[in-house]
Amino acid sequence: MELSDLYSQKILDLAGNARQPGRLAHPGASSRKVSRVCGSVIEVDVTLRDGVIVDYGHEISACALGQTSAAVVAREIVGTPVDEFRELREQMHAMLKSDGTPPEGKWSDLRYLEPVREYRARHMSTLLVFDAVVEAIEKIESAESVAAAS
């Protein structure tokens, strides 16, 4: 497969027609991730309530692969329990790094990123949004844990 074959029409459509949620004014936590390989950057904002993601925002500067991941996340994340999102992150890592199966259900559009598996240099930009969201969730949970211990 040629590198240009990665950028299927479906990936280009998802990335090109993505809703740009912007940043949240008062997030529970934020996280910024950068791909050292290609320079893609994403900053995410997350708000949780009772273990469920209730608000999400992002600002992204990435290739079509990173934009596609972020587009699907932005479209589907609100209402997702944090444990489900963590599982999704692990599934995406497994899909790209160890021949795991693509996500299903509301996350099924992420299957279009499966060919990225063959291009290790593109893994990081594709996974940025998942790693950033999980880091933001961990920041919120850590702050809640500290507050509960006080």
CSV table of C-alpha atoms in Angstrom, one decimal:
chain,number,residue,atom,x,y,z
A,1,MET,CA,0.0,0.0,0.0
A,2,GLU,CA,1.2,3.5,-0.9
A,3,LEU,CA,1.2,6.2,1.8
A,4,SER,CA,-1.3,8.1,-0.4
A,5,ASP,CA,-3.7,5.1,-0.2
A,6,LEU,CA,-4.1,5.8,3.6
A,7,TYR,CA,-6.1,8.9,2.8
A,8,SER,CA,-9.2,7.2,1.5
A,9,GLN,CA,-12.2,9.3,0.5
A,10,LYS,CA,-14.0,8.3,3.7
A,11,ILE,CA,-11.1,9.6,5.8
A,12,LEU,CA,-11.0,12.8,3.8
A,13,ASP,CA,-14.7,13.2,4.2
A,14,LEU,CA,-14.7,12.6,8.0
A,15,ALA,CA,-11.8,15.0,8.4
A,16,GLY,CA,-13.1,17.6,6.0
A,17,ASN,CA,-16.6,17.7,7.3
A,18,ALA,CA,-15.8,17.5,11.0
A,19,ARG,CA,-17.5,19.6,13.6
A,20,GLN,CA,-15.0,21.9,15.2
A,21,PRO,CA,-16.1,22.1,18.8
A,22,GLY,CA,-13.6,24.7,19.9
A,23,ARG,CA,-12.3,25.0,23.5
A,24,LEU,CA,-14.5,24.9,26.7
A,25,ALA,CA,-14.6,28.0,28.8
A,26,HIS,CA,-14.5,26.1,32.1
A,27,PRO,CA,-13.3,22.5,31.6
A,28,GLY,CA,-12.8,20.0,34.4
A,29,ALA,CA,-9.3,19.5,32.9
A,30,SER,CA,-7.3,20.0,29.7
A,31,SER,CA,-4.5,18.2,28.0
A,32,ARG,CA,-2.2,18.9,25.2
A,33,LYS,CA,-0.5,16.3,23.1
A,34,VAL,CA,2.1,16.7,20.3
A,35,SER,CA,3.4,14.1,17.8
A,36,ARG,CA,7.2,14.5,17.7
A,37,VAL,CA,7.2,12.7,14.4
A,38,CYS,CA,4.9,14.9,12.4
A,39,GLY,CA,4.2,18.0,14.5
A,40,SER,CA,0.5,17.3,14.9
A,41,VAL,CA,-1.0,19.0,18.0
A,42,ILE,CA,-4.3,18.6,19.9
A,43,GLU,CA,-5.5,20.4,23.0
A,44,VAL,CA,-8.6,18.9,24.6
A,45,ASP,CA,-11.0,20.0,27.3
A,46,VAL,CA,-13.1,17.5,29.2
A,47,THR,CA,-15.8,17.8,31.9
A,48,LEU,CA,-17.0,14.8,33.8
A,49,ARG,CA,-20.1,14.2,36.0
A,50,ASP,CA,-20.5,10.9,37.9
A,51,GLY,CA,-18.0,9.1,35.7
A,52,VAL,CA,-19.5,10.2,32.4
A,53,ILE,CA,-18.0,12.7,29.9
A,54,VAL,CA,-20.6,15.5,29.8
A,55,ASP,CA,-18.7,18.2,27.8
A,56,TYR,CA,-15.8,18.2,25.4
A,57,GLY,CA,-13.9,20.6,23.3
A,58,HIS,CA,-10.7,20.6,21.3
A,59,GLU,CA,-8.4,22.6,19.1
A,60,ILE,CA,-6.4,20.6,16.6
A,61,SER,CA,-3.6,21.1,14.0
A,62,ALA,CA,-3.0,17.7,12.5
A,63,CYS,CA,-3.0,15.7,9.3
A,64,ALA,CA,-6.2,14.1,8.0
A,65,LEU,CA,-5.6,11.0,10.1
A,66,GLY,CA,-5.4,12.9,13.3
A,67,GLN,CA,-8.3,15.1,12.2
A,68,THR,CA,-10.4,11.9,11.5
A,69,SER,CA,-9.8,10.5,14.9
A,70,ALA,CA,-10.6,13.8,16.6
A,71,ALA,CA,-13.7,14.2,14.4
A,72,VAL,CA,-15.2,10.9,15.5
A,73,VAL,CA,-14.3,11.5,19.1
A,74,ALA,CA,-15.9,15.0,19.0
A,75,ARG,CA,-19.0,13.6,17.4
A,76,GLU,CA,-19.5,10.7,19.9
A,77,ILE,CA,-17.7,11.4,23.2
A,78,VAL,CA,-20.4,13.3,25.1
A,79,GLY,CA,-22.4,10.8,27.2
A,80,THR,CA,-19.6,8.2,27.2
A,81,PRO,CA,-18.6,6.7,30.5
A,82,VAL,CA,-14.9,7.2,31.3
A,83,ASP,CA,-14.3,3.4,31.5
A,84,GLU,CA,-15.7,3.0,28.0
A,85,PHE,CA,-13.5,5.7,26.7
A,86,ARG,CA,-10.4,4.1,28.3
A,87,GLU,CA,-11.4,0.8,26.6
A,88,LEU,CA,-11.7,2.6,23.3
A,89,ARG,CA,-8.2,4.1,23.7
A,90,GLU,CA,-6.8,0.6,24.4
A,91,GLN,CA,-8.7,-0.8,21.4
A,92,MET,CA,-7.3,1.9,19.1
A,93,HIS,CA,-3.8,1.2,20.4
A,94,ALA,CA,-4.3,-2.5,19.8
A,95,MET,CA,-5.8,-2.0,16.4
A,96,LEU,CA,-2.7,0.0,15.2
A,97,LYS,CA,0.1,-1.7,17.1
A,98,SER,CA,-1.0,-5.4,17.5
A,99,ASP,CA,-3.5,-6.3,14.8
A,100,GLY,CA,-6.5,-5.7,17.2
A,101,THR,CA,-10.0,-5.3,15.8
A,102,PRO,CA,-11.5,-1.9,15.0
A,103,PRO,CA,-14.1,-0.4,17.3
A,104,GLU,CA,-17.8,-1.0,16.7
A,105,GLY,CA,-21.0,0.6,17.5
A,106,LYS,CA,-21.0,4.4,17.7
A,107,TRP,CA,-17.2,4.3,17.2
A,108,SER,CA,-17.3,2.2,14.1
A,109,ASP,CA,-16.1,5.0,11.8
A,110,LEU,CA,-12.7,4.6,13.4
A,111,ARG,CA,-12.4,1.4,11.3
A,112,TYR,CA,-11.4,3.5,8.4
A,113,LEU,CA,-8.1,4.2,10.2
A,114,GLU,CA,-7.2,0.5,10.4
A,115,PRO,CA,-4.8,0.8,7.3
A,116,VAL,CA,-2.6,3.2,9.5
A,117,ARG,CA,-1.3,0.0,11.1
A,118,GLU,CA,1.1,-0.4,8.3
A,119,TYR,CA,2.6,3.1,8.8
A,120,ARG,CA,4.2,3.3,12.3
A,121,ALA,CA,5.1,7.0,11.7
A,122,ARG,CA,1.4,7.8,11.5
A,123,HIS,CA,0.3,6.0,14.7
A,124,MET,CA,1.0,8.9,17.0
A,125,SER,CA,-1.0,11.5,15.2
A,126,THR,CA,-3.9,9.0,14.8
A,127,LEU,CA,-3.8,8.3,18.6
A,128,LEU,CA,-3.3,11.9,19.9
A,129,VAL,CA,-6.9,12.6,20.7
A,130,PHE,CA,-7.3,9.3,22.7
A,131,ASP,CA,-4.2,9.9,24.8
A,132,ALA,CA,-5.1,13.5,25.4
A,133,VAL,CA,-8.6,12.7,26.6
A,134,VAL,CA,-7.4,10.0,28.9
A,135,GLU,CA,-4.8,12.3,30.4
A,136,ALA,CA,-7.5,15.0,31.0
A,137,ILE,CA,-9.7,12.3,32.7
A,138,GLU,CA,-6.8,11.3,34.9
A,139,LYS,CA,-6.3,14.9,35.9
A,140,ILE,CA,-9.9,15.2,36.9
A,141,GLU,CA,-9.9,11.9,38.8
A,142,SER,CA,-6.6,12.9,40.6
A,143,ALA,CA,-8.0,16.3,41.7
A,144,GLU,CA,-11.2,14.5,42.9
A,145,SER,CA,-9.1,12.0,44.9
A,146,VAL,CA,-7.1,14.8,46.5
A,147,ALA,CA,-10.2,16.7,47.4
A,148,ALA,CA,-11.9,13.6,48.9
A,149,ALA,CA,-8.8,12.9,51.0
A,150,SER,CA,-8.8,16.4,52.4
